Amino acid sequence: MTACLCFRDAAMIRTVIPLWVKTTYTLFVCLIVPVYWRHYGPANFLWFSDIALLVTVPALWLESSLLASMMAVAVTLPELAWNVDFFVRLTTGASLTGLSAYMFDRSIPLFIRGLSLFHVGLPLLLIWMLNRLGYDKRALIAQTLVAAIVLPLSYFFSDPRENVNWVYGFGEKPQTRVPAVWFLTFLILMFPLAIYLPTHLVLDKVFGSASSG
């Protein structure tokens, strides 16, 4: 009897994300992946936001605090900047950072631009997941290692005109002030220090530590 009660309690603890959330999100990703692949090409999925879009699927089904925490560390601040830029331009016409400029490019079909509104919902979903699953402290180191792999891949396998993850410079044109390898090294250091670490500290403070088990 005790064993049965423990098994039931463990199942209840593990199942903290409703099935409809998992299913709805998964179906959305199944829609957006082939559309993006055809329109933007496979290198587009090297963007950290698109990686987070994909990784959130197993994070939901596995109810993995580590995966959810990693993706939250990776994209919360960039997505906040994207949303501020998008909504300011939508309401005033002024662009602050240019991060969401493509959302106002009429050469891109409206349907595809509409799919990109996942940038609004994704950080909210990740924060909601952390509220349920807790924050895993290992996310900072794990996401730093992921970035050290993704950034060089973005440089070698993406089009400079797309400037995936800003590996060619922060403006619209590739930077030429320093050698490309040094700028890439700067990014590999900058992402953990300027983006991941502050996010990690806030998320750990707000949501507390999740069990590594």
Coordinates of N, CA and C in Angstrom, one line a residue:
M1 N 0.8 -1.2 0.0 CA 0.0 0.0 0.0 C 0.9 1.3 0.0
T2 N 1.9 1.2 0.8 CA 2.8 2.4 0.9 C 3.5 2.7 -0.4
A3 N 3.9 1.6 -1.1 CA 4.6 1.7 -2.4 C 3.6 2.3 -3.4
C4 N 2.3 1.9 -3.4 CA 1.4 2.4 -4.3 C 1.1 3.9 -4.1
L5 N 1.0 4.3 -2.8 CA 0.8 5.7 -2.5 C 2.0 6.5 -3.0
C6 N 3.2 6.0 -2.8 CA 4.4 6.8 -3.2 C 4.5 6.9 -4.7
F7 N 4.1 5.8 -5.4 CA 4.1 5.9 -6.9 C 3.1 6.9 -7.3
R8 N 1.9 6.9 -6.7 CA 0.8 7.9 -7.1 C 1.3 9.3 -6.8
D9 N 1.9 9.6 -5.7 CA 2.3 10.9 -5.3 C 3.4 11.4 -6.3
A10 N 4.3 10.4 -6.6 CA 5.4 10.8 -7.6 C 4.8 11.2 -8.9
A11 N 3.8 10.5 -9.4 CA 3.2 10.8 -10.7 C 2.5 12.1 -10.6
M12 N 1.9 12.4 -9.5 CA 1.2 13.7 -9.4 C 2.2 14.8 -9.4
I13 N 3.4 14.6 -8.7 CA 4.4 15.7 -8.7 C 5.0 15.9 -10.1
R14 N 5.2 14.8 -10.8 CA 5.9 15.0 -12.1 C 4.9 15.6 -13.1
T15 N 3.6 15.3 -13.1 CA 2.7 15.8 -14.1 C 2.2 17.2 -13.6
V16 N 3.0 18.2 -13.9 CA 2.6 19.6 -13.5 C 2.3 20.5 -14.7
I17 N 2.5 20.0 -15.9 CA 2.2 20.8 -17.1 C 1.0 20.1 -17.8
P18 N -0.1 20.8 -18.0 CA -1.3 20.2 -18.6 C -1.0 19.6 -20.0
L19 N -1.7 18.5 -20.3 CA -1.5 17.9 -21.6 C -1.8 18.8 -22.8
W20 N -2.8 19.7 -22.6 CA -3.3 20.6 -23.7 C -2.2 21.6 -24.0
V21 N -1.4 22.0 -23.0 CA -0.3 22.9 -23.3 C 0.8 22.2 -24.1
K22 N 1.1 21.0 -23.7 CA 2.2 20.3 -24.4 C 1.7 20.0 -25.9
T23 N 0.5 19.6 -26.0 CA 0.0 19.3 -27.4 C -0.1 20.5 -28.3
T24 N -0.7 21.6 -27.8 CA -0.9 22.8 -28.6 C 0.5 23.4 -29.0
Y25 N 1.4 23.4 -28.1 CA 2.7 24.0 -28.4 C 3.4 23.1 -29.4
T26 N 3.4 21.8 -29.2 CA 4.0 20.9 -30.2 C 3.4 21.0 -31.6
L27 N 2.1 21.1 -31.7 CA 1.5 21.3 -33.0 C 1.9 22.6 -33.7
F28 N 2.1 23.7 -32.9 CA 2.5 24.9 -33.4 C 3.9 24.8 -34.0
V29 N 4.8 24.1 -33.2 CA 6.2 24.0 -33.7 C 6.2 23.1 -34.9
C30 N 5.4 22.1 -35.0 CA 5.3 21.2 -36.2 C 4.8 22.1 -37.4
L31 N 4.1 23.1 -37.2 CA 3.7 24.0 -38.3 C 4.8 24.9 -38.7
I32 N 5.4 25.5 -37.7 CA 6.4 26.6 -38.0 C 7.7 26.1 -38.6
V33 N 8.1 24.9 -38.2 CA 9.4 24.4 -38.7 C 9.5 24.2 -40.2
P34 N 8.5 23.5 -40.8 CA 8.7 23.4 -42.3 C 8.5 24.7 -43.0
V35 N 7.6 25.6 -42.5 CA 7.4 26.9 -43.1 C 8.7 27.8 -43.0
Y36 N 9.3 27.8 -41.9 CA 10.6 28.5 -41.7 C 11.7 27.9 -42.5
W37 N 11.8 26.6 -42.6 CA 12.8 25.9 -43.3 C 12.7 26.3 -44.8
R38 N 11.5 26.3 -45.3 CA 11.4 26.6 -46.7 C 11.6 28.1 -47.0
H39 N 11.2 29.0 -46.1 CA 11.3 30.4 -46.4 C 12.7 31.0 -46.1
Y40 N 13.2 30.5 -44.9 CA 14.5 31.1 -44.4 C 15.7 30.2 -44.6
G41 N 15.5 28.9 -44.7 CA 16.5 27.9 -44.8 C 16.9 27.4 -43.4
P42 N 17.6 26.2 -43.4 CA 18.0 25.6 -42.2 C 18.8 26.4 -41.2
A43 N 19.7 27.2 -41.8 CA 20.6 28.0 -40.9 C 19.8 28.9 -40.0
N44 N 18.6 29.3 -40.3 CA 17.8 30.1 -39.5 C 17.5 29.5 -38.1
F45 N 17.6 28.2 -38.0 CA 17.4 27.5 -36.7 C 18.6 27.6 -35.8
L46 N 19.6 28.3 -36.2 CA 20.7 28.5 -35.3 C 20.5 29.7 -34.4
W47 N 19.5 30.5 -34.8 CA 19.2 31.6 -33.9 C 18.8 31.1 -32.5
F48 N 19.3 31.7 -31.4 CA 19.0 31.2 -30.1 C 17.5 31.1 -29.8
S49 N 16.8 32.1 -30.4 CA 15.3 32.1 -30.2 C 14.7 30.9 -30.8
D50 N 15.2 30.5 -32.0 CA 14.6 29.3 -32.7 C 15.1 28.0 -32.0
I51 N 16.3 28.0 -31.5 CA 16.7 26.8 -30.7 C 15.8 26.7 -29.5
A52 N 15.5 27.8 -28.8 CA 14.6 27.7 -27.7 C 13.2 27.3 -28.1
L53 N 12.7 27.7 -29.2 CA 11.5 27.3 -29.8 C 11.4 25.8 -29.9
L54 N 12.5 25.2 -30.4 CA 12.5 23.7 -30.6 C 12.7 23.0 -29.3
V55 N 13.7 23.4 -28.5 CA 14.0 22.7 -27.2 C 12.9 22.7 -26.2
T56 N 12.0 23.8 -26.3 CA 10.9 23.8 -25.4 C 10.0 22.7 -25.6
V57 N 10.0 22.0 -26.7 CA 9.1 20.9 -26.9 C 9.5 19.7 -26.0
P58 N 10.7 19.2 -26.1 CA 11.1 18.2 -25.1 C 11.1 18.7 -23.6
A59 N 11.3 20.0 -23.4 CA 11.2 20.5 -22.1 C 9.8 20.4 -21.5
L60 N 8.8 20.6 -22.3 CA 7.5 20.4 -21.9 C 7.1 19.0 -21.6
W61 N 7.4 18.1 -22.6 CA 7.0 16.7 -22.5 C 7.8 16.0 -21.3
L62 N 9.0 16.3 -21.2 CA 9.8 15.7 -20.1 C 9.6 16.5 -18.8
E63 N 9.0 17.6 -18.8 CA 8.9 18.5 -17.7 C 10.2 18.7 -17.0
S64 N 11.2 19.1 -17.9 CA 12.6 19.2 -17.5 C 12.9 20.6 -17.1
S65 N 13.1 20.8 -15.8 CA 13.5 22.1 -15.3 C 14.8 22.6 -15.9
L66 N 15.8 21.7 -16.2 CA 17.1 22.1 -16.7 C 16.9 22.6 -18.1
L67 N 16.2 21.9 -19.0 CA 16.0 22.4 -20.4 C 15.2 23.8 -20.4
A68 N 14.2 23.9 -19.6 CA 13.4 25.1 -19.5 C 14.3 26.2 -19.0
S69 N 15.1 25.9 -18.0 CA 15.9 27.0 -17.4 C 17.0 27.4 -18.4
M70 N 17.6 26.5 -19.1 CA 18.6 26.9 -20.1 C 18.0 27.8 -21.2
M71 N 16.8 27.5 -21.7 CA 16.2 28.3 -22.7 C 15.8 29.6 -22.1
A72 N 15.3 29.7 -20.9 CA 15.0 31.0 -20.3 C 16.2 31.8 -20.1
V73 N 17.3 31.2 -19.7 CA 18.6 32.0 -19.6 C 19.0 32.5 -20.9
A74 N 18.8 31.7 -22.0 CA 19.3 32.1 -23.3 C 18.5 33.2 -23.9
V75 N 17.2 33.2 -23.7 CA 16.4 34.1 -24.6 C 15.5 35.2 -23.8
T76 N 15.5 35.1 -22.5 CA 14.6 36.1 -21.8 C 15.0 37.5 -22.1
L77 N 16.2 37.9 -21.9 CA 16.7 39.2 -22.2 C 16.6 39.6 -23.6
P78 N 17.1 38.8 -24.6 CA 16.9 39.1 -26.0 C 15.5 39.3 -26.4
E79 N 14.6 38.4 -25.9 CA 13.2 38.4 -26.3 C 12.6 39.7 -25.7
L80 N 13.0 40.1 -24.5 CA 12.4 41.3 -24.0 C 12.8 42.5 -24.9
A81 N 14.1 42.5 -25.3 CA 14.5 43.6 -26.2 C 13.7 43.5 -27.5
W82 N 13.5 42.3 -28.0 CA 12.7 42.2 -29.3 C 11.3 42.7 -29.1
N83 N 10.7 42.4 -28.0 CA 9.3 42.8 -27.8 C 9.2 44.3 -27.6
V84 N 10.1 44.9 -26.9 CA 10.1 46.3 -26.7 C 10.2 47.0 -28.0
D85 N 11.2 46.5 -28.9 CA 11.4 47.1 -30.2 C 10.1 46.9 -31.0
F86 N 9.5 45.8 -31.0 CA 8.3 45.5 -31.8 C 7.1 46.3 -31.4
F87 N 6.8 46.4 -30.2 CA 5.6 47.1 -29.7 C 5.8 48.6 -29.8
V88 N 7.0 49.1 -29.6 CA 7.2 50.5 -29.8 C 7.1 50.9 -31.2
R89 N 7.6 50.1 -32.1 CA 7.5 50.4 -33.5 C 6.0 50.2 -34.0
L90 N 5.4 49.2 -33.5 CA 4.0 49.0 -33.8 C 3.1 50.2 -33.4
T91 N 3.4 50.8 -32.3 CA 2.5 51.8 -31.8 C 3.0 53.2 -32.2
T92 N 4.3 53.4 -32.4 CA 4.8 54.8 -32.7 C 5.4 54.9 -34.0
G93 N 5.8 53.8 -34.6 CA 6.5 53.8 -35.9 C 8.0 54.0 -35.7
A94 N 8.5 54.1 -34.5 CA 10.0 54.3 -34.2 C 10.6 53.0 -33.9
S95 N 11.8 52.8 -34.5 CA 12.6 51.6 -34.2 C 13.7 51.9 -33.2
L96 N 13.7 51.1 -32.1 CA 14.7 51.3 -31.1 C 16.0 50.5 -31.4
T97 N 15.9 49.2 -31.7 CA 17.1 48.4 -31.9 C 17.1 47.8 -33.3
G98 N 16.0 47.7 -34.0 CA 16.0 47.1 -35.3 C 15.8 45.5 -35.2
L99 N 15.7 45.0 -34.0 CA 15.5 43.5 -33.9 C 14.3 43.0 -34.5
S100 N 13.2 43.8 -34.5 CA 12.0 43.3 -35.1 C 11.7 43.9 -36.5
A101 N 12.7 44.5 -37.1 CA 12.5 45.2 -38.4 C 11.8 44.3 -39.4
Y102 N 12.2 43.0 -39.5 CA 11.6 42.1 -40.5 C 10.1 42.0 -40.3
M103 N 9.6 42.2 -39.1 CA 8.1 42.1 -38.9 C 7.4 43.2 -39.7
F104 N 8.0 44.2 -40.1 CA 7.4 45.3 -40.9 C 7.8 45.3 -42.3
D105 N 8.5 44.2 -42.7 CA 9.0 44.1 -44.1 C 7.9 43.5 -45.0
R106 N 7.3 44.2 -45.8 CA 6.1 43.8 -46.6 C 6.5 42.7 -47.6
S107 N 7.8 42.6 -47.9 CA 8.2 41.5 -48.9 C 8.1 40.2 -48.2
I108 N 8.0 40.1 -46.9 CA 7.8 38.8 -46.2 C 6.4 38.6 -46.1
P109 N 5.8 37.4 -46.5 CA 4.4 37.2 -46.4 C 3.9 37.4 -45.0
L110 N 2.7 37.9 -44.9 CA 2.1 38.3 -43.6 C 2.0 37.0 -42.7
F111 N 1.6 35.9 -43.3 CA 1.5 34.6 -42.6 C 2.8 34.3 -41.8
I112 N 3.9 34.4 -42.5 CA 5.2 34.1 -42.0 C 5.6 35.1 -40.9
R113 N 5.3 36.3 -41.1 CA 5.5 37.3 -40.0 C 4.6 37.0 -38.8
G114 N 3.4 36.6 -39.1 CA 2.5 36.2 -38.0 C 3.0 35.1 -37.1
L115 N 3.7 34.1 -37.8 CA 4.3 33.0 -37.0 C 5.4 33.5 -36.1
S116 N 6.0 34.6 -36.5 CA 7.1 35.1 -35.7 C 6.7 35.7 -34.4
L117 N 5.4 35.8 -34.2 CA 4.9 36.4 -33.0 C 5.1 35.4 -31.8
F118 N 5.7 34.2 -32.2 CA 6.1 33.3 -31.1 C 7.1 34.0 -30.1
H119 N 7.8 35.1 -30.6 CA 8.7 35.8 -29.8 C 8.0 36.5 -28.6
V120 N 6.7 36.7 -28.8 CA 5.9 37.3 -27.7 C 5.6 36.2 -26.7
G121 N 5.1 35.1 -27.1 CA 4.6 34.0 -26.2 C 5.7 33.1 -25.6
L122 N 6.8 32.9 -26.3 CA 7.8 32.0 -25.9 C 8.4 32.3 -24.5
P123 N 8.9 33.6 -24.3 CA 9.4 33.9 -23.0 C 8.4 33.8 -21.9
L124 N 7.1 34.1 -22.2 CA 6.1 33.9 -21.2 C 5.9 32.5 -20.8
L125 N 5.9 31.6 -21.8 CA 5.7 30.2 -21.6 C 6.9 29.7 -20.7
L126 N 8.1 30.1 -21.0 CA 9.3 29.6 -20.3 C 9.2 30.1 -18.8
I127 N 8.8 31.3 -18.6 CA 8.7 31.8 -17.2 C 7.6 31.0 -16.5
W128 N 6.5 30.7 -17.2 CA 5.4 29.9 -16.6 C 5.9 28.5 -16.2
M129 N 6.7 28.0 -17.1 CA 7.3 26.6 -16.8 C 8.2 26.6 -15.6
L130 N 9.0 27.7 -15.5 CA 9.9 27.8 -14.3 C 9.1 28.0 -13.0
N131 N 8.0 28.7 -13.1 CA 7.1 28.8 -12.0 C 6.6 27.5 -11.5
R132 N 6.4 26.5 -12.4 CA 5.9 25.2 -12.1 C 7.0 24.2 -11.7
L133 N 8.1 24.3 -12.5 CA 9.2 23.3 -12.4 C 10.3 23.8 -11.5
G134 N 10.4 25.1 -11.2 CA 11.6 25.6 -10.5 C 12.7 25.9 -11.5
Y135 N 13.7 26.6 -11.0 CA 14.9 27.0 -11.8 C 16.0 26.1 -11.4
D136 N 16.7 25.6 -12.5 CA 17.9 24.7 -12.3 C 19.1 25.5 -12.4
K137 N 19.9 25.6 -11.4 CA 21.1 26.4 -11.3 C 22.2 25.9 -12.4
R138 N 22.1 24.7 -12.8 CA 23.0 24.2 -13.9 C 22.8 24.9 -15.2
A139 N 21.7 25.6 -15.4 CA 21.4 26.2 -16.7 C 22.5 27.2 -17.1
L140 N 23.1 27.9 -16.2 CA 24.1 28.9 -16.6 C 25.2 28.3 -17.3
I141 N 25.8 27.3 -16.7 CA 27.0 26.6 -17.3 C 26.6 25.8 -18.6
A142 N 25.4 25.1 -18.5 CA 25.0 24.4 -19.7 C 24.7 25.2 -20.9
Q143 N 24.1 26.4 -20.7 CA 23.8 27.3 -21.8 C 25.0 28.0 -22.3
T144 N 26.0 28.2 -21.4 CA 27.2 28.8 -21.8 C 28.0 27.9 -22.8
L145 N 27.9 26.6 -22.5 CA 28.6 25.6 -23.3 C 27.8 25.5 -24.7
V146 N 26.5 25.6 -24.6 CA 25.7 25.5 -25.9 C 26.1 26.7 -26.8
A147 N 26.2 27.9 -26.2 CA 26.5 29.1 -26.9 C 27.9 29.0 -27.5
A148 N 28.9 28.4 -26.8 CA 30.2 28.2 -27.3 C 30.3 27.3 -28.6
I149 N 29.2 26.5 -28.8 CA 29.1 25.7 -29.9 C 28.3 26.4 -31.0
V150 N 27.2 27.0 -30.6 CA 26.2 27.6 -31.6 C 26.8 28.8 -32.3
L151 N 27.5 29.6 -31.6 CA 28.1 30.9 -32.2 C 29.1 30.6 -33.3
P152 N 30.0 29.7 -33.1 CA 30.9 29.4 -34.3 C 30.1 28.7 -35.4
L153 N 29.1 27.9 -35.1 CA 28.3 27.3 -36.2 C 27.6 28.4 -36.9
S154 N 27.1 29.4 -36.2 CA 26.4 30.5 -36.8 C 27.3 31.3 -37.8
Y155 N 28.5 31.4 -37.4 CA 29.5 32.1 -38.2 C 29.8 31.3 -39.5
F156 N 30.1 30.0 -39.4 CA 30.6 29.3 -40.5 C 29.5 28.7 -41.4
F157 N 28.2 28.6 -40.9 CA 27.2 28.0 -41.7 C 26.0 28.9 -42.0
S158 N 26.1 30.2 -41.7 CA 25.0 31.1 -42.0 C 25.4 32.2 -43.0
D159 N 24.5 32.8 -43.6 CA 24.7 33.9 -44.6 C 25.0 35.1 -43.8
P160 N 26.2 35.8 -44.1 CA 26.5 37.1 -43.4 C 25.3 38.1 -43.5
R161 N 24.5 38.0 -44.6 CA 23.4 39.0 -44.8 C 22.3 38.7 -43.7
E162 N 22.2 37.5 -43.2 CA 21.3 37.2 -42.2 C 21.8 37.5 -40.8
N163 N 23.1 37.5 -40.6 CA 23.8 37.8 -39.4 C 23.2 37.1 -38.2
V164 N 23.1 35.8 -38.3 CA 22.5 35.0 -37.2 C 23.3 35.1 -35.9
N165 N 22.6 35.4 -34.9 CA 23.1 35.7 -33.5 C 24.2 36.8 -33.5
W166 N 24.1 37.6 -34.5 CA 25.0 38.8 -34.6 C 26.5 38.5 -34.7
V167 N 26.8 37.3 -35.2 CA 28.2 36.9 -35.3 C 29.1 37.7 -36.2
Y168 N 28.4 38.5 -37.1 CA 29.2 39.3 -38.0 C 29.2 40.8 -37.6
G169 N 28.5 41.1 -36.5 CA 28.5 42.5 -36.1 C 27.1 42.9 -35.6
F170 N 27.0 44.0 -34.9 CA 25.8 44.4 -34.3 C 24.9 45.2 -35.2
G171 N 25.4 45.7 -36.3 CA 24.7 46.5 -37.2 C 24.2 45.6 -38.4
E172 N 23.6 46.3 -39.4 CA 23.1 45.6 -40.6 C 24.3 45.1 -41.4
K173 N 25.4 45.7 -41.4 CA 26.6 45.3 -42.2 C 27.6 44.7 -41.3
P174 N 28.4 43.7 -41.9 CA 29.4 43.1 -41.1 C 30.4 44.1 -40.5
Q175 N 30.8 43.9 -39.3 CA 31.8 44.8 -38.7 C 33.2 44.5 -39.3
T176 N 34.0 45.5 -39.4 CA 35.4 45.4 -40.0 C 36.4 46.0 -39.0
R177 N 36.1 46.4 -37.9 CA 37.0 47.1 -37.0 C 38.0 46.1 -36.4
V178 N 37.6 44.9 -36.1 CA 38.5 43.9 -35.5 C 38.4 42.6 -36.4
P179 N 39.4 41.8 -36.3 CA 39.4 40.5 -37.1 C 38.1 39.7 -36.6
A180 N 37.6 39.0 -37.6 CA 36.3 38.3 -37.3 C 36.5 37.3 -36.2
V181 N 37.6 36.6 -36.1 CA 37.8 35.6 -35.0 C 37.8 36.3 -33.6
W182 N 38.3 37.5 -33.6 CA 38.3 38.2 -32.3 C 36.9 38.7 -31.9
F183 N 36.1 39.1 -32.9 CA 34.8 39.5 -32.6 C 33.9 38.3 -32.2
L184 N 34.2 37.1 -32.8 CA 33.5 35.9 -32.4 C 33.8 35.5 -31.0
T185 N 35.1 35.6 -30.7 CA 35.6 35.3 -29.3 C 34.9 36.3 -28.3
F186 N 34.8 37.5 -28.7 CA 34.1 38.5 -27.8 C 32.7 38.1 -27.6
L187 N 32.0 37.6 -28.6 CA 30.6 37.2 -28.4 C 30.5 36.0 -27.5
I188 N 31.4 35.1 -27.7 CA 31.4 33.9 -26.8 C 31.5 34.2 -25.4
L189 N 32.2 35.3 -25.1 CA 32.4 35.8 -23.7 C 31.2 36.7 -23.3
M190 N 30.8 37.5 -24.3 CA 29.7 38.5 -24.0 C 28.4 37.9 -23.6
F191 N 28.0 36.8 -24.4 CA 26.7 36.2 -24.1 C 26.6 35.7 -22.7
P192 N 27.5 34.9 -22.2 CA 27.4 34.5 -20.8 C 27.5 35.6 -19.7
L193 N 28.4 36.6 -20.0 CA 28.6 37.6 -19.0 C 27.5 38.7 -19.0
A194 N 27.1 39.1 -20.2 CA 26.1 40.2 -20.3 C 24.7 39.8 -20.3
I195 N 24.4 38.6 -20.8 CA 23.0 38.1 -20.9 C 22.7 37.0 -20.0
Y196 N 23.5 35.9 -20.0 CA 23.1 34.7 -19.3 C 23.3 34.9 -17.7
L197 N 24.4 35.5 -17.3 CA 24.6 35.7 -15.9 C 23.5 36.5 -15.2
P198 N 23.2 37.7 -15.7 CA 22.2 38.5 -15.0 C 20.8 37.8 -15.0
T199 N 20.5 37.1 -16.1 CA 19.2 36.4 -16.2 C 19.2 35.3 -15.2
H200 N 20.3 34.5 -15.1 CA 20.5 33.5 -14.1 C 20.3 33.9 -12.7
L201 N 20.9 35.0 -12.3 CA 20.7 35.5 -11.0 C 19.3 35.9 -10.7
V202 N 18.6 36.5 -11.6 CA 17.2 36.9 -11.4 C 16.3 35.7 -11.3
L203 N 16.5 34.8 -12.2 CA 15.6 33.6 -12.2 C 15.8 32.8 -11.0
D204 N 17.0 32.6 -10.6 CA 17.3 31.8 -9.4 C 16.7 32.5 -8.1
K205 N 16.8 33.8 -8.1 CA 16.2 34.6 -7.0 C 14.7 34.4 -7.0
V206 N 14.1 34.5 -8.1 CA 12.6 34.6 -8.2 C 12.0 33.2 -8.0
F207 N 12.5 32.2 -8.7 CA 11.9 30.9 -8.8 C 12.6 29.8 -7.9
G208 N 13.7 30.2 -7.3 CA 14.3 29.2 -6.4 C 14.9 28.0 -7.2
S209 N 15.5 27.1 -6.4 CA 16.2 26.0 -7.0 C 15.3 24.8 -7.2
A210 N 15.5 24.2 -8.4 CA 14.7 22.9 -8.6 C 15.7 21.8 -8.3
S211 N 15.1 20.6 -7.9 CA 15.9 19.5 -7.7 C 16.5 19.0 -8.9
S212 N 17.8 18.7 -8.9 CA 18.5 18.2 -10.1 C 18.0 16.8 -10.5
G213 N 17.2 16.2 -9.7 CA 16.6 14.9 -10.0 C 15.4 15.0 -10.9

